[in-house]
């Protein structure tokens, strides 16, 4: 499998798009392409580069819909050559390749509204493709990141011409991605939207709407994937900003999807992020596995658009990389690809309970009263070090970069006397309290190496007032100093905590600039008037209020 397309997508994601310029159909700025325009239902015309194979058509078609400019950013000299090379890969395989500027981007007309029009525009674009003389009426859609989001939108639109999709690193819900646990992502969401030319007033209005409402669910996969009727191949990364989207969309469509979707899904999860990983870990076994895997994307489309008997549907639906000790230059042989019939694989939930001495124990606590208290000052947030980031350092970075501080709690197991292997969803059941109406709690799953390297595996937050959910009736302030359970969904992973390592859970109340810093006032962002305050937060670990890290343990035969 090759990820040149993904690499290009990620690189272009950081480029600021130019304003739209309407034009007549004709030669494209990219070699080998013809620029054509498709009219949407409201009359807006969207520009596309169309690359055709040699010979006589019509042919099956593969399309990507991009906000990152079909002709490439003007300041990237090699973009046209890269895009032409990408297109040649499809045309050499016997497909027309279409790459279209989304509404308001590049040479397309209209206003850019960050994925708000892509269900309708996706449908209308497929209607246009199906009517072209070079199209045989069978279409596949492909793309990563923002292009994966537009691919999901087109799949939900359920045009009959769309026969299959290949989606790389895309979310299930933009609302959940932009504010996991009700905590807005600061640098990646607000920063990315600004790079795309979205006005600050629009960004602030979005930040003010963290609750669950129709605004967020209009393009939500979890709300509308029931309309998808096609086979989809999802690709995700364990350190990617959208990792839950790949596994979550696969699992739902594979097991509960409509006719055409159910039972026809595949997912591949690898040890990569939304760009190059930072830190001292590397996974050469994954790169080697890709070299020997062949081009899964073209095999996928050959099967579903051409009826090629290539055996791809005889292979396991789930392929995932089991991470293990992976210091650069000394990776463990326990890093390897694994397969399963479904996601998550069959597993047993095991709890590691927080203890008063900063330990993690499989034994439930017995103390009548036990808690750890710290002061969270929003003026002095904990700095982000790695994790699933987009626009800055990402991946399994060493959390020792965060110094010892009273508001950063490190709980860990004794040194492991045998391997512990997990694959599936991870969560934290945290009994906690604050002295005000609202605050945040952050959790990190960490693999501690024998030399002390603290490799972050997963991290996620919860905003206390959203502890029961984001529907209007669920949102409620905390009762000061009264402990309540707050569940932190860390999403999923697959990792072997090897003998000699420790498993750690880090708890704090800030992670900046990854997440917005809570002012601890309980006010909604819009119209906030109170000054930020220092919160006194407590994590409980007694018999009546146990806190635990919940891990999905599997038992591979080897």
Coordinates of C-alpha atoms in Angstrom, one line a residue:
X1 CA 0.0 0.0 0.0
X2 CA 1.3 3.5 -0.8
X3 CA 0.5 6.6 1.0
X4 CA 1.8 9.2 -1.4
X5 CA -1.8 10.5 -1.7
X6 CA -2.0 10.8 2.1
X7 CA 1.3 12.5 2.4
X8 CA 0.3 15.1 -0.3
X9 CA -3.1 15.6 1.4
X10 CA -1.4 16.3 4.7
X11 CA 1.1 18.7 3.2
X12 CA -1.6 20.6 1.3
X13 CA -3.7 20.8 4.4
X14 CA -1.4 23.5 5.8
X15 CA -1.7 25.7 2.7
X16 CA -4.0 28.7 2.7
X17 CA -6.5 28.4 -0.2
X18 CA -6.8 31.1 -2.8
X19 CA -10.2 32.8 -3.6
X20 CA -12.4 31.3 -6.3
X21 CA -12.1 32.4 -9.9
X22 CA -14.8 31.3 -12.3
X23 CA -13.7 30.2 -15.9
X24 CA -14.9 28.3 -18.9
X25 CA -14.0 24.7 -19.4
X26 CA -10.6 24.2 -21.1
X27 CA -7.0 23.2 -20.5
X28 CA -6.0 22.8 -16.9
X29 CA -3.0 24.2 -15.1
X30 CA -2.0 20.6 -14.4
X31 CA -0.4 18.6 -17.2
X32 CA -2.7 16.0 -18.8
X33 CA -5.9 17.5 -17.4
X34 CA -8.9 19.3 -18.8
X35 CA -10.7 21.8 -16.5
X36 CA -14.5 21.3 -16.4
X37 CA -17.3 22.9 -14.4
X38 CA -20.2 21.2 -12.7
X39 CA -23.3 23.2 -11.9
X40 CA -24.8 22.6 -8.4
X41 CA -28.5 22.7 -7.6
X42 CA -28.3 26.4 -6.7
X43 CA -26.4 27.4 -9.8
X44 CA -23.0 27.6 -8.3
X45 CA -20.3 26.1 -10.5
X46 CA -17.5 24.0 -9.1
X47 CA -14.2 23.5 -11.0
X48 CA -12.6 20.1 -11.6
X49 CA -9.5 18.8 -13.3
X50 CA -10.4 15.7 -15.4
X51 CA -7.7 13.2 -16.3
X52 CA -8.6 10.5 -18.8
X53 CA -6.8 7.2 -19.7
X54 CA -5.5 6.6 -23.2
X55 CA -7.8 4.8 -25.5
X56 CA -11.6 4.8 -26.0
X57 CA -14.0 5.2 -23.1
X58 CA -16.2 5.4 -21.3
X59 CA -14.4 4.4 -18.1
X60 CA -15.1 4.1 -14.4
X61 CA -14.3 7.2 -12.5
X62 CA -12.5 8.0 -9.2
X63 CA -13.0 11.5 -7.7
X64 CA -11.5 13.5 -4.9
X65 CA -13.2 16.7 -3.6
X66 CA -10.7 19.1 -2.0
X67 CA -10.6 22.4 -0.2
X68 CA -6.8 22.4 -0.8
X69 CA -6.8 23.5 -4.4
X70 CA -7.0 21.1 -7.3
X71 CA -4.1 22.9 -9.0
X72 CA -2.0 22.9 -5.8
X73 CA -1.0 26.0 -3.7
X74 CA 0.8 28.6 -5.7
X75 CA 3.8 28.7 -3.3
X76 CA 4.5 24.9 -3.7
X77 CA 6.5 24.6 -6.9
X78 CA 6.3 20.8 -7.1
X79 CA 2.6 20.6 -6.4
X80 CA 1.5 20.4 -10.1
X81 CA 4.0 17.6 -10.8
X82 CA 2.8 15.7 -7.7
X83 CA -0.8 16.1 -8.7
X84 CA -0.1 15.0 -12.2
X85 CA 1.8 11.9 -10.9
X86 CA -1.1 11.1 -8.6
X87 CA -3.6 11.3 -11.4
X88 CA -1.4 9.1 -13.7
X89 CA -1.6 6.3 -11.1
X90 CA -5.4 6.2 -11.6
X91 CA -5.4 6.7 -15.4
X92 CA -2.8 4.0 -15.9
X93 CA -5.1 1.7 -14.0
X94 CA -8.0 2.5 -16.4
X95 CA -9.9 5.1 -14.5
X96 CA -10.9 8.7 -15.2
X97 CA -9.6 10.7 -12.3
X98 CA -11.4 13.9 -11.2
X99 CA -10.2 16.3 -8.6
X100 CA -12.6 19.1 -7.8
X101 CA -12.2 22.3 -5.8
X102 CA -15.0 22.4 -3.2
X103 CA -17.3 25.3 -3.0
X104 CA -15.6 28.6 -2.4
X105 CA -12.1 27.2 -3.0
X106 CA -9.6 27.5 -5.8
X107 CA -11.5 28.1 -9.1
X108 CA -14.9 27.1 -7.8
X109 CA -17.6 29.6 -7.2
X110 CA -19.5 30.2 -4.0
X111 CA -18.6 30.8 -0.3
X112 CA -16.5 28.4 1.7
X113 CA -18.3 27.2 4.8
X114 CA -16.0 24.3 6.0
X115 CA -18.0 21.1 5.0
X116 CA -21.5 22.5 5.4
X117 CA -22.4 22.1 1.7
X118 CA -20.6 18.8 0.9
X119 CA -23.6 16.4 1.2
X120 CA -25.5 18.3 -1.5
X121 CA -22.5 19.3 -3.5
X122 CA -21.2 15.7 -3.4
X123 CA -24.5 14.4 -4.7
X124 CA -24.7 17.0 -7.5
X125 CA -21.1 16.3 -8.5
X126 CA -21.8 12.6 -8.8
X127 CA -24.9 13.4 -10.9
X128 CA -22.7 15.5 -13.2
X129 CA -20.1 12.7 -13.5
X130 CA -22.6 10.0 -14.2
X131 CA -23.9 12.1 -17.2
X132 CA -20.5 12.7 -18.8
X133 CA -19.6 10.9 -22.0
X134 CA -16.3 9.7 -20.5
X135 CA -18.1 8.1 -17.5
X136 CA -19.5 4.6 -17.6
X137 CA -21.7 5.5 -14.5
X138 CA -19.6 3.7 -11.9
X139 CA -17.8 6.1 -9.5
X140 CA -15.5 5.6 -6.5
X141 CA -14.5 8.4 -4.2
X142 CA -11.1 8.7 -2.5
X143 CA -9.2 11.0 -0.2
X144 CA -7.6 11.7 3.1
X145 CA -8.2 14.3 5.9
X146 CA -10.5 17.0 4.5
X147 CA -10.9 15.0 1.3
X148 CA -12.0 12.0 3.5
X149 CA -14.6 14.2 5.1
X150 CA -16.0 15.2 1.7
X151 CA -15.9 11.6 0.7
X152 CA -17.9 10.6 3.7
X153 CA -20.4 13.4 2.9
X154 CA -20.8 12.1 -0.6
X155 CA -21.4 8.5 0.7
X156 CA -24.1 9.8 3.0
X157 CA -25.8 11.5 0.1
X158 CA -26.2 8.0 -1.4
X159 CA -26.1 8.8 -5.1
X160 CA -26.7 5.5 -7.1
X161 CA -23.6 6.1 -9.2
X162 CA -21.3 5.9 -6.2
X163 CA -20.2 2.3 -5.8
X164 CA -17.3 2.4 -3.3
X165 CA -15.1 4.7 -1.2
X166 CA -11.6 4.7 0.1
X167 CA -11.3 7.1 3.1
X168 CA -8.1 8.0 4.8
X169 CA -8.0 9.7 8.2
X170 CA -11.4 11.2 8.5
X171 CA -13.7 11.6 11.6
X172 CA -17.1 10.2 12.4
X173 CA -18.3 13.5 13.9
X174 CA -16.7 16.9 13.3
X175 CA -18.4 18.1 16.5
X176 CA -16.8 15.4 18.6
X177 CA -13.5 16.0 17.0
X178 CA -13.6 19.8 17.4
X179 CA -14.5 19.5 21.1
X180 CA -13.9 16.0 22.5
X181 CA -15.5 15.7 25.9
X182 CA -16.9 19.2 25.4
X183 CA -13.5 20.8 25.4
X184 CA -12.8 22.8 22.2
X185 CA -9.5 22.1 20.4
X186 CA -7.7 25.4 20.3
X187 CA -4.7 25.3 17.9
X188 CA -5.8 22.6 15.5
X189 CA -9.5 23.6 15.1
X190 CA -9.5 27.4 15.4
X191 CA -6.0 27.6 13.9
X192 CA -7.0 25.4 10.9
X193 CA -10.2 27.3 10.2
X194 CA -8.3 30.6 10.2
X195 CA -5.8 29.2 7.7
X196 CA -8.7 28.3 5.5
X197 CA -9.9 31.9 5.5
X198 CA -12.9 31.4 7.9
X199 CA -13.7 34.7 9.7
X200 CA -13.1 35.0 13.5
X201 CA -16.7 35.8 14.2
X202 CA -17.7 32.4 12.5
X203 CA -15.1 30.6 14.6
X204 CA -16.3 32.2 17.8
X205 CA -19.9 31.3 17.0
X206 CA -18.8 27.7 16.5
X207 CA -16.9 27.6 19.8
X208 CA -20.0 28.9 21.6
X209 CA -22.0 25.9 20.4
X210 CA -20.5 22.9 22.1
X211 CA -23.8 21.3 23.0
X212 CA -25.4 18.5 20.9
X213 CA -27.7 20.2 18.4
X214 CA -28.7 20.1 14.7
X215 CA -25.9 22.5 13.8
X216 CA -23.3 19.8 14.6
X217 CA -25.3 16.8 13.4
X218 CA -26.1 18.2 10.0
X219 CA -23.1 16.4 8.5
X220 CA -22.5 13.9 11.3
X221 CA -21.5 10.4 10.3
X222 CA -22.9 8.9 13.5
X223 CA -26.3 10.6 12.8
X224 CA -26.4 9.9 9.0
X225 CA -24.2 6.9 8.2
X226 CA -27.4 4.8 8.1
X227 CA -27.9 6.2 4.6
X228 CA -24.6 4.9 3.3
X229 CA -25.1 1.9 1.0
X230 CA -21.6 1.3 -0.3
X231 CA -18.5 -0.6 0.6
X232 CA -15.9 1.7 2.3
X233 CA -12.3 1.1 3.1
X234 CA -11.2 3.2 6.0
X235 CA -7.5 3.9 6.9
X236 CA -6.6 5.4 10.2
X237 CA -3.5 6.1 12.4
X238 CA -3.2 5.4 16.1
X239 CA -1.7 8.9 16.6
X240 CA -4.0 10.6 14.1
X241 CA -6.5 13.4 15.0
X242 CA -9.3 11.3 13.5
X243 CA -8.4 7.8 14.7
X244 CA -11.8 7.1 16.2
X245 CA -13.4 7.9 12.8
X246 CA -11.7 5.0 11.0
X247 CA -12.6 2.4 13.6
X248 CA -16.0 3.8 14.6
X249 CA -17.3 4.2 11.0
X250 CA -16.0 0.8 10.1
X251 CA -17.6 -0.9 13.1
X252 CA -21.0 0.7 12.7
X253 CA -21.3 0.2 8.9
X254 CA -19.9 -3.4 9.0
X255 CA -22.3 -4.5 11.7
X256 CA -25.3 -2.2 11.5
X257 CA -25.1 -0.6 8.0
X258 CA -27.7 -0.6 5.3
X259 CA -27.8 -3.1 2.5
X260 CA -24.7 -2.8 0.4
X261 CA -22.7 -1.4 3.3
X262 CA -23.2 -4.1 6.0
X263 CA -20.5 -6.8 5.8
X264 CA -18.6 -5.0 3.0
X265 CA -16.3 -2.7 5.0
X266 CA -12.6 -2.8 5.7
X267 CA -10.3 -0.9 8.0
X268 CA -6.5 -0.6 8.3
X269 CA -5.0 1.1 11.4
X270 CA -1.3 2.0 11.5
X271 CA 1.1 3.7 13.9
X272 CA 1.1 7.1 12.2
X273 CA -0.3 10.6 12.8
X274 CA -1.6 13.5 10.7
X275 CA 1.9 14.2 9.5
X276 CA 5.4 13.1 10.6
X277 CA 5.7 11.8 14.2
X278 CA 7.8 13.6 16.8
X279 CA 9.6 11.9 19.7
X280 CA 12.0 9.0 19.9
X281 CA 9.8 6.2 18.6
X282 CA 9.6 4.7 15.1
X283 CA 7.9 1.8 13.5
X284 CA 9.9 0.3 10.6
X285 CA 7.9 -2.9 10.7
X286 CA 4.9 -1.0 9.5
X287 CA 6.8 0.5 6.6
X288 CA 8.0 -2.9 5.6
X289 CA 4.4 -4.3 5.9
X290 CA 3.2 -1.6 3.5
X291 CA 5.8 -2.4 0.9
X292 CA 4.7 -6.0 0.7
X293 CA 0.9 -5.3 0.9
X294 CA 0.4 -4.0 -2.6
X295 CA -1.8 -1.1 -3.6
X296 CA -4.9 -1.8 -1.5
X297 CA -6.7 1.3 -2.8
X298 CA -6.6 0.2 -6.5
X299 CA -7.4 -3.4 -5.6
X300 CA -10.5 -2.0 -3.7
X301 CA -11.7 0.0 -6.7
X302 CA -10.8 -2.8 -9.2
X303 CA -13.1 -5.2 -7.2
X304 CA -16.0 -2.8 -6.7
X305 CA -15.9 -0.8 -9.9
X306 CA -14.6 -3.4 -12.4
X307 CA -15.7 -6.6 -10.8
X308 CA -12.0 -7.9 -10.7
X309 CA -11.7 -11.2 -8.9
X310 CA -8.6 -10.1 -6.9
X311 CA -9.5 -11.7 -3.6
X312 CA -9.6 -8.6 -1.5
X313 CA -12.9 -9.5 0.1
X314 CA -11.6 -12.9 1.1
X315 CA -9.0 -11.1 3.4
X316 CA -9.8 -10.2 7.0
X317 CA -11.9 -7.1 7.4
X318 CA -9.6 -5.6 10.0
X319 CA -5.9 -5.1 9.8
X320 CA -4.1 -3.2 12.5
X321 CA -0.6 -2.6 13.7
X322 CA 0.2 -3.8 17.2
X323 CA 2.6 -1.3 18.6
X324 CA 5.2 -2.3 21.2
X325 CA 8.6 -1.0 22.4
X326 CA 9.8 1.2 19.5
X327 CA 12.8 3.3 20.5
X328 CA 14.5 4.5 17.3
X329 CA 17.2 2.0 16.3
X330 CA 15.9 -0.6 18.7
X331 CA 12.3 -1.6 17.9
X332 CA 10.9 -4.7 19.5
X333 CA 9.9 -7.7 17.2
X334 CA 6.5 -7.5 19.0
X335 CA 5.7 -4.6 16.7
X336 CA 3.7 -6.3 14.0
X337 CA 0.6 -6.3 11.8
X338 CA -2.4 -8.3 13.2
X339 CA -5.9 -9.1 11.8
X340 CA -9.3 -9.7 13.2
X341 CA -12.9 -10.4 12.1
X342 CA -14.2 -7.2 13.7
X343 CA -13.3 -4.1 15.7
X344 CA -12.7 -4.1 18.5
X345 CA -11.3 -7.6 18.7
X346 CA -12.6 -9.9 21.5
X347 CA -11.2 -8.6 24.7
X348 CA -11.5 -8.6 28.5
X349 CA -11.9 -5.2 30.3
X350 CA -9.3 -4.9 33.1
X351 CA -9.3 -2.0 35.6
X352 CA -6.3 -0.5 37.1
X353 CA -7.4 1.6 40.1
X354 CA -5.7 4.8 41.2
X355 CA -4.1 4.7 44.6
X356 CA -3.1 7.3 47.2
X357 CA 0.6 6.7 46.6
X358 CA 0.2 7.5 42.9
X359 CA 0.0 3.9 41.9
X360 CA -2.2 1.8 39.6
X361 CA -3.4 -1.4 41.1
X362 CA -5.7 -4.2 39.8
X363 CA -7.2 -4.4 43.4
X364 CA -10.1 -2.0 44.1
X365 CA -9.4 0.5 46.8
X366 CA -10.5 -0.2 50.4
X367 CA -9.8 3.1 52.1
X368 CA -12.8 4.9 53.6
X369 CA -11.6 8.3 52.5
X370 CA -8.8 9.0 50.0
X371 CA -8.2 11.8 47.4
X372 CA -5.5 13.8 45.8
X373 CA -6.1 17.5 45.5
X374 CA -4.4 20.2 43.4
X375 CA -4.9 23.8 42.4
X376 CA -5.6 24.4 38.7
X377 CA -4.7 28.0 37.7
X378 CA -5.9 28.7 34.1
X379 CA -3.2 31.4 33.9
X380 CA -0.5 28.6 34.2
X381 CA -1.7 25.7 32.0
X382 CA 0.2 22.5 31.4
X383 CA 2.0 22.6 28.1
X384 CA 1.1 20.2 25.3
X385 CA 3.8 17.6 24.5
X386 CA 2.8 15.4 21.6
X387 CA -0.4 13.4 21.1
X388 CA -2.9 13.4 18.3
X389 CA -2.2 16.9 16.8
X390 CA -2.5 18.4 13.4
X391 CA -0.6 21.7 13.1
X392 CA 2.2 21.1 15.6
X393 CA 4.4 18.4 17.1
X394 CA 2.5 15.1 17.3
X395 CA 3.0 11.5 18.3
X396 CA 4.5 9.5 21.2
X397 CA 6.6 12.3 22.7
X398 CA 8.3 12.0 26.1
X399 CA 6.1 13.4 28.8
X400 CA 9.1 14.0 31.0
X401 CA 9.2 17.3 29.2
X402 CA 6.4 18.3 31.6
X403 CA 8.2 19.0 34.9
X404 CA 7.0 17.8 38.2
X405 CA 4.2 20.2 39.2
X406 CA 1.4 20.0 41.8
X407 CA -1.4 20.0 39.2
X408 CA 0.0 17.2 37.1
X409 CA -0.6 13.8 38.7
X410 CA 1.4 10.7 37.5
X411 CA -0.1 7.4 38.5
X412 CA 1.7 4.2 37.4
X413 CA 1.9 0.5 37.8
X414 CA 4.9 -1.4 39.3
X415 CA 7.3 -2.6 36.6
X416 CA 5.5 -5.3 34.6
X417 CA 6.7 -8.8 35.1
X418 CA 5.0 -9.9 31.8
X419 CA 3.6 -8.3 28.7
X420 CA 0.1 -6.8 28.8
X421 CA -1.5 -6.6 25.3
X422 CA -4.4 -4.3 24.6
X423 CA -6.5 -3.6 21.5
X424 CA -9.7 -1.7 21.5
X425 CA -11.3 1.3 23.3
X426 CA -9.7 2.8 26.4
X427 CA -11.4 4.9 29.0
X428 CA -11.0 6.4 32.4
X429 CA -13.7 6.2 35.1
X430 CA -12.7 9.2 37.2
X431 CA -14.4 10.1 40.5
X432 CA -13.5 13.8 40.9
X433 CA -14.7 17.1 42.4
X434 CA -14.1 20.8 42.0
X435 CA -14.8 23.7 44.3
X436 CA -16.8 25.6 41.7
X437 CA -19.4 25.1 39.0
X438 CA -17.1 23.8 36.2
X439 CA -13.6 22.7 35.4
X440 CA -11.8 20.3 33.0
X441 CA -10.1 17.0 33.7
X442 CA -7.5 15.6 31.3
X443 CA -6.2 12.0 31.1
X444 CA -3.2 10.5 29.3
X445 CA -2.4 6.8 28.7
X446 CA 1.4 6.5 28.9
X447 CA 3.9 3.7 28.2
X448 CA 6.9 4.2 30.6
X449 CA 10.1 2.6 29.3
X450 CA 12.7 1.1 31.5
X451 CA 14.9 4.2 31.1
X452 CA 12.0 6.5 32.2
X453 CA 10.9 7.7 28.7
X454 CA 7.2 8.5 29.1
X455 CA 5.6 7.8 25.6
X456 CA 2.1 9.2 25.3
X457 CA -0.3 6.7 23.7
X458 CA -3.7 8.4 24.0
X459 CA -5.1 11.5 25.7
X460 CA -8.5 13.2 26.0
X461 CA -10.4 15.6 28.2
X462 CA -13.8 16.0 29.7
X463 CA -15.5 19.3 30.7
X464 CA -17.3 18.8 34.0
X465 CA -20.6 20.4 32.9
X466 CA -20.8 18.0 30.0
X467 CA -20.1 14.9 32.1
X468 CA -23.6 13.5 31.5
X469 CA -23.7 14.4 27.8
X470 CA -24.2 17.5 25.5
X471 CA -27.9 17.5 25.1
X472 CA -29.5 20.6 26.7
X473 CA -31.1 18.7 29.5
X474 CA -27.9 16.9 30.3
X475 CA -25.7 19.9 30.8
X476 CA -25.4 20.9 34.5
X477 CA -22.9 22.6 36.8
X478 CA -21.0 20.6 39.3
X479 CA -22.0 20.8 43.0
X480 CA -18.9 22.4 44.7
X481 CA -16.7 19.8 46.4
X482 CA -19.1 16.9 45.7
X483 CA -17.4 14.0 43.9
X484 CA -19.0 12.6 40.8
X485 CA -18.0 10.1 38.2
X486 CA -16.7 11.6 34.9
X487 CA -16.0 9.1 32.1
X488 CA -13.1 10.2 29.8
X489 CA -13.2 8.4 26.4
X490 CA -9.6 8.0 25.3
X491 CA -10.6 6.4 21.9
X492 CA -8.9 3.2 20.9
X493 CA -5.4 1.8 20.3
X494 CA -3.4 -1.4 20.0
X495 CA -0.2 -1.7 22.0
X496 CA 1.8 -4.2 23.9
X497 CA 3.1 -2.9 27.2
X498 CA 6.2 -5.0 27.4
X499 CA 7.8 -6.7 30.4
X500 CA 10.0 -4.2 32.2
X501 CA 7.8 -1.2 31.2
X502 CA 5.2 0.5 33.4
X503 CA 1.6 1.6 32.5
X504 CA 0.9 5.1 33.5
X505 CA -2.1 7.4 33.7
X506 CA -1.5 11.1 33.9
X507 CA -4.3 13.3 35.3
X508 CA -4.4 17.1 35.1
X509 CA -6.8 19.9 34.1
X510 CA -5.2 21.6 31.1
X511 CA -3.2 20.7 28.0
X512 CA -2.5 23.9 26.0
X513 CA -2.5 24.8 23.1
X514 CA -4.1 21.4 22.2
X515 CA -7.2 22.3 24.2
X516 CA -8.9 25.5 25.2
X517 CA -8.1 26.4 28.9
X518 CA -11.2 26.3 31.1
X519 CA -11.6 29.6 33.1
X520 CA -13.4 27.5 35.8
X521 CA -16.3 30.0 36.0
X522 CA -19.0 27.8 34.6
X523 CA -20.0 30.4 32.0
X524 CA -20.5 29.6 28.4
X525 CA -17.9 31.2 26.1
X526 CA -20.5 33.6 24.5
X527 CA -21.2 36.5 26.7
X528 CA -18.7 35.4 29.5
X529 CA -18.1 38.2 32.0
X530 CA -16.5 36.6 35.0
X531 CA -12.7 36.6 35.4
X532 CA -11.0 33.2 35.3
X533 CA -10.5 31.7 38.7
X534 CA -8.2 29.1 40.3
X535 CA -10.0 25.8 40.8
X536 CA -9.3 23.4 43.6
X537 CA -9.8 20.0 42.0
X538 CA -9.7 16.6 43.6
X539 CA -9.3 13.0 42.3
X540 CA -10.8 10.3 44.5
X541 CA -9.4 6.8 45.1
X542 CA -11.4 5.4 48.0
X543 CA -13.8 2.5 48.3
X544 CA -16.9 4.6 47.7
X545 CA -15.4 6.7 44.9
X546 CA -12.9 4.5 43.0
X547 CA -11.2 5.9 39.9
X548 CA -9.8 3.5 37.3
X549 CA -8.1 3.2 34.0
X550 CA -10.1 0.6 31.9
X551 CA -8.0 -1.4 29.4
X552 CA -9.2 -3.8 26.6
X553 CA -6.8 -6.8 27.2
X554 CA -6.4 -9.4 24.4
X555 CA -4.6 -12.7 24.4
X556 CA -2.8 -13.3 21.1
X557 CA -1.7 -16.8 20.5
X558 CA 1.9 -15.9 20.3

